[in-house]
Amino acid sequence: MVAAGPEALADSLIAGDRRALARAITLIESTKAEDRARAEALVERLAPRAGSALRIAISGAPGVGKSTFIEAFGLHAVSQGRRVAVLAVDPSSPRSGGALLGDKTRMVELARTEGAFIRPSPSRGTLGGVHRRTRESILACEAAGFDLILVETVGVGQSETEAAGMVDAFLLLLAPGAGDELQGLKRGIVELADVVAVNKDDGELAAAARRMQSEYRAALHLLRPMHAEWQVPVLRCSALERKGIDSVWSATLRHCAAMEASGAFAARRAGQSKDWLWSELREGLVERFLADSRLKSRLARAEAKVAEGAIAPTAAARDLLAGFGKIGRGS
Amino acid sequence: MVAAGPEALADSLIAGDRRALARAITLIESTKAEDRARAEALVERLAPRAGSALRIAISGAPGVGKSTFIEAFGLHAVSQGRRVAVLAVDPSSPRSGGALLGDKTRMVELARTEGAFIRPSPSRGTLGGVHRRTRESILACEAAGFDLILVETVGVGQSETEAAGMVDAFLLLLAPGAGDELQGLKRGIVELADVVAVNKDDGELAAAARRMQSEYRAALHLLRPMHAEWQVPVLRCSALERKGIDSVWSATLRHCAAMEASGAFAARRAGQSKDWLWSELREGLVERFLADSRLKSRLARAEAKVAEGAIAPTAAARDLLAGFGKIGRGS
């Protein structure tokens, strides 16, 4: 599917070729075994060029106006001289694994803007899916010269915690809706946020947005440690009317500046790299384990027995690991 | 240290011998390699007798009156006909790894009560420490006939999420203090709670406790999904004056009943067993990996290089895993 060698691809990408960047991300996201080695060679060549961008996760439940916000936010950043790459995580069709057609019409104005790059990718679930590779896509965008990376997440499931582990700032988008509650949002997500913005502060919803803002201000004031270096701001904006976007942008920059001043920024980055290494190691070990078809069927039986309480998980794990050792040595 | 064989120890424990239970937990918590196989044999024998108790985590930051609360809560449960085992996680001396002397004087009245068992254990940190084994200690207490297991956690760090993954209900204890904020509480902990209780609703703090209760009610109302089967109650109590303990107890029972009615209780237990199996598998695989001293020193170098950005984590992981494969096959 990707014809050029990883070195040539890397060089075109670094030279600023957008199609090379798009192809690089396709290679990075590929789940084919033969693509993985080439993707790793690519990332290895890109890594020394990466690391200087600001990485921001933008999270919010469906219906809060996330696409409209990202477009407005991205356009504002471009107007401030930033080069913006958006890694949009789109709901995938379970059948094809591909992005929905509708997504291609999102963020049209930003997509047309010089200095912006949008990459919609299907969200393939947690394990081994896009999120494991999103870190590599971030590096690719940075090597291509983008200095602001926006990582969109869908506000549900495990993805939020993973996204928070890849970025310098986590922006949570809310909107007044049917009720004043966070329908379907994952437990703990509000507490991940570095900046909270209540969107849809316009028209009939403006009063509800103001109410929501003050409620969340009170809630977050309670939830956050007293001596933290950063008090999470709860702002209002209207992505539709492009109102208040500048204050969300400057709050995000202030957060990053505060982190840098305290040394937390560099520490967070170093910790993230180490966590990434460990997650690759753990997943690699599990992959080796699962690569043996005999162990795979034994694992399924062990899982069922453990769930029904017929065997203790420790004993089941020990037996499975003993089998792994024998097979590993035997091969 | 533990003289009897694991089978004899299991039989005494099941027959109701308290000292056997204490020794079983000591064996379970032992980090000596030679004790592990015996601990597993023990747990294997106990597992079929376990599973019928209610498991409750009691969490709260230092200073909220956790010991006093657990004592009052445990005594109330005993008065309701329950047999109560408390797995208290105490701060450990970093030097000796042992429990502080002061802990032995905690919960004196409960300790003296027929039908209650208290086991203070040092909190040895996250990885491979007490929390990995606490699940096994829960099984041991259940096999010994206790039908209510209280797992104390310290309200900071990773331990909360792990504790929540072992219990049927998560009780968060708060108290009005210097400010109305959760000093030092971990991000996300409030959202783990199934029941919240504001302690120290007595004397000069009573007014502050009432204020705290209404603030947290509002905050939790916002933070929780709309259609959940359970709206987290925020209650007030005074462990010192033994006031309101009964309503915290009945709220906890109501939560468990609601979970049972919806099928969530059994699903949560089955999911926890499966998670436990997987965590044992992952830790076992990492242990095997780290058992090779050559890999260990290479890992340290890789971690440093990755943290300073000199090498991509994917590449570092691939190299390390390749080394593991060779060594594994060679041995």
PDB file of N, CA, C and O in Angstrom, chain B residues 2-11 23 27 38 42:
ATOM      1  N   VAL B   2       6.861 -19.757  58.623  1.00  0.00           N
ATOM      2  CA  VAL B   2       5.609 -20.465  58.829  1.00  0.00           C
ATOM      3  C   VAL B   2       5.918 -21.959  58.772  1.00  0.00           C
ATOM      4  O   VAL B   2       6.345 -22.472  57.741  1.00  0.00           O
ATOM      5  N   ALA B   3       5.676 -22.639  59.905  1.00  0.00           N
ATOM      6  CA  ALA B   3       6.162 -24.011  60.000  1.00  0.00           C
ATOM      7  C   ALA B   3       5.255 -25.017  59.294  1.00  0.00           C
ATOM      8  O   ALA B   3       5.731 -25.870  58.552  1.00  0.00           O
ATOM      9  N   ALA B   4       3.922 -24.895  59.510  1.00  0.00           N
ATOM     10  CA  ALA B   4       3.008 -25.908  58.984  1.00  0.00           C
ATOM     11  C   ALA B   4       2.969 -25.889  57.466  1.00  0.00           C
ATOM     12  O   ALA B   4       3.205 -24.866  56.834  1.00  0.00           O
ATOM     13  N   GLY B   5       2.666 -27.048  56.872  1.00  0.00           N
ATOM     14  CA  GLY B   5       2.483 -27.090  55.433  1.00  0.00           C
ATOM     15  C   GLY B   5       1.243 -26.321  55.048  1.00  0.00           C
ATOM     16  O   GLY B   5       0.342 -26.117  55.881  1.00  0.00           O
ATOM     17  N   PRO B   6       1.161 -25.897  53.797  1.00  0.00           N
ATOM     18  CA  PRO B   6       0.015 -25.080  53.377  1.00  0.00           C
ATOM     19  C   PRO B   6      -1.332 -25.794  53.536  1.00  0.00           C
ATOM     20  O   PRO B   6      -2.330 -25.142  53.860  1.00  0.00           O
ATOM     21  N   GLU B   7      -1.355 -27.116  53.380  1.00  0.00           N
ATOM     22  CA  GLU B   7      -2.635 -27.836  53.510  1.00  0.00           C
ATOM     23  C   GLU B   7      -3.120 -27.814  54.953  1.00  0.00           C
ATOM     24  O   GLU B   7      -4.289 -27.508  55.225  1.00  0.00           O
ATOM     25  N   ALA B   8      -2.209 -28.119  55.896  1.00  0.00           N
ATOM     26  CA  ALA B   8      -2.577 -28.108  57.309  1.00  0.00           C
ATOM     27  C   ALA B   8      -3.004 -26.712  57.740  1.00  0.00           C
ATOM     28  O   ALA B   8      -3.980 -26.535  58.477  1.00  0.00           O
ATOM     29  N   LEU B   9      -2.261 -25.707  57.244  1.00  0.00           N
ATOM     30  CA  LEU B   9      -2.580 -24.326  57.582  1.00  0.00           C
ATOM     31  C   LEU B   9      -3.976 -23.971  57.078  1.00  0.00           C
ATOM     32  O   LEU B   9      -4.784 -23.363  57.797  1.00  0.00           O
ATOM     33  N   ALA B  10      -4.273 -24.380  55.851  1.00  0.00           N
ATOM     34  CA  ALA B  10      -5.600 -24.113  55.276  1.00  0.00           C
ATOM     35  C   ALA B  10      -6.694 -24.764  56.112  1.00  0.00           C
ATOM     36  O   ALA B  10      -7.729 -24.147  56.396  1.00  0.00           O
ATOM     37  N   ASP B  11      -6.449 -26.000  56.537  1.00  0.00           N
ATOM     38  CA  ASP B  11      -7.480 -26.704  57.304  1.00  0.00           C
ATOM     39  C   ASP B  11      -7.741 -26.031  58.656  1.00  0.00           C
ATOM     40  O   ASP B  11      -8.895 -25.874  59.062  1.00  0.00           O
ATOM     41  N   ARG B  23      -1.288 -16.303  60.218  1.00  0.00           N
ATOM     42  CA  ARG B  23      -0.093 -16.892  59.607  1.00  0.00           C
ATOM     43  C   ARG B  23      -0.271 -17.048  58.100  1.00  0.00           C
ATOM     44  O   ARG B  23       0.664 -16.883  57.334  1.00  0.00           O
ATOM     45  N   LEU B  27       2.111 -15.531  55.207  1.00  0.00           N
ATOM     46  CA  LEU B  27       2.666 -16.326  54.108  1.00  0.00           C
ATOM     47  C   LEU B  27       2.306 -15.697  52.758  1.00  0.00           C
ATOM     48  O   LEU B  27       3.143 -15.558  51.863  1.00  0.00           O
ATOM     49  N   ARG B  38       4.189 -22.037  48.246  1.00  0.00           N
ATOM     50  CA  ARG B  38       3.348 -22.496  49.352  1.00  0.00           C
ATOM     51  C   ARG B  38       2.125 -21.600  49.502  1.00  0.00           C
ATOM     52  O   ARG B  38       1.027 -22.075  49.788  1.00  0.00           O
ATOM     53  N   LEU B  42      -1.756 -22.750  49.235  1.00  0.00           N
ATOM     54  CA  LEU B  42      -2.712 -22.368  50.271  1.00  0.00           C
ATOM     55  C   LEU B  42      -3.950 -21.715  49.662  1.00  0.00           C
ATOM     56  O   LEU B  42      -5.089 -22.101  49.940  1.00  0.00           O
TER      57      LEU B  42
END
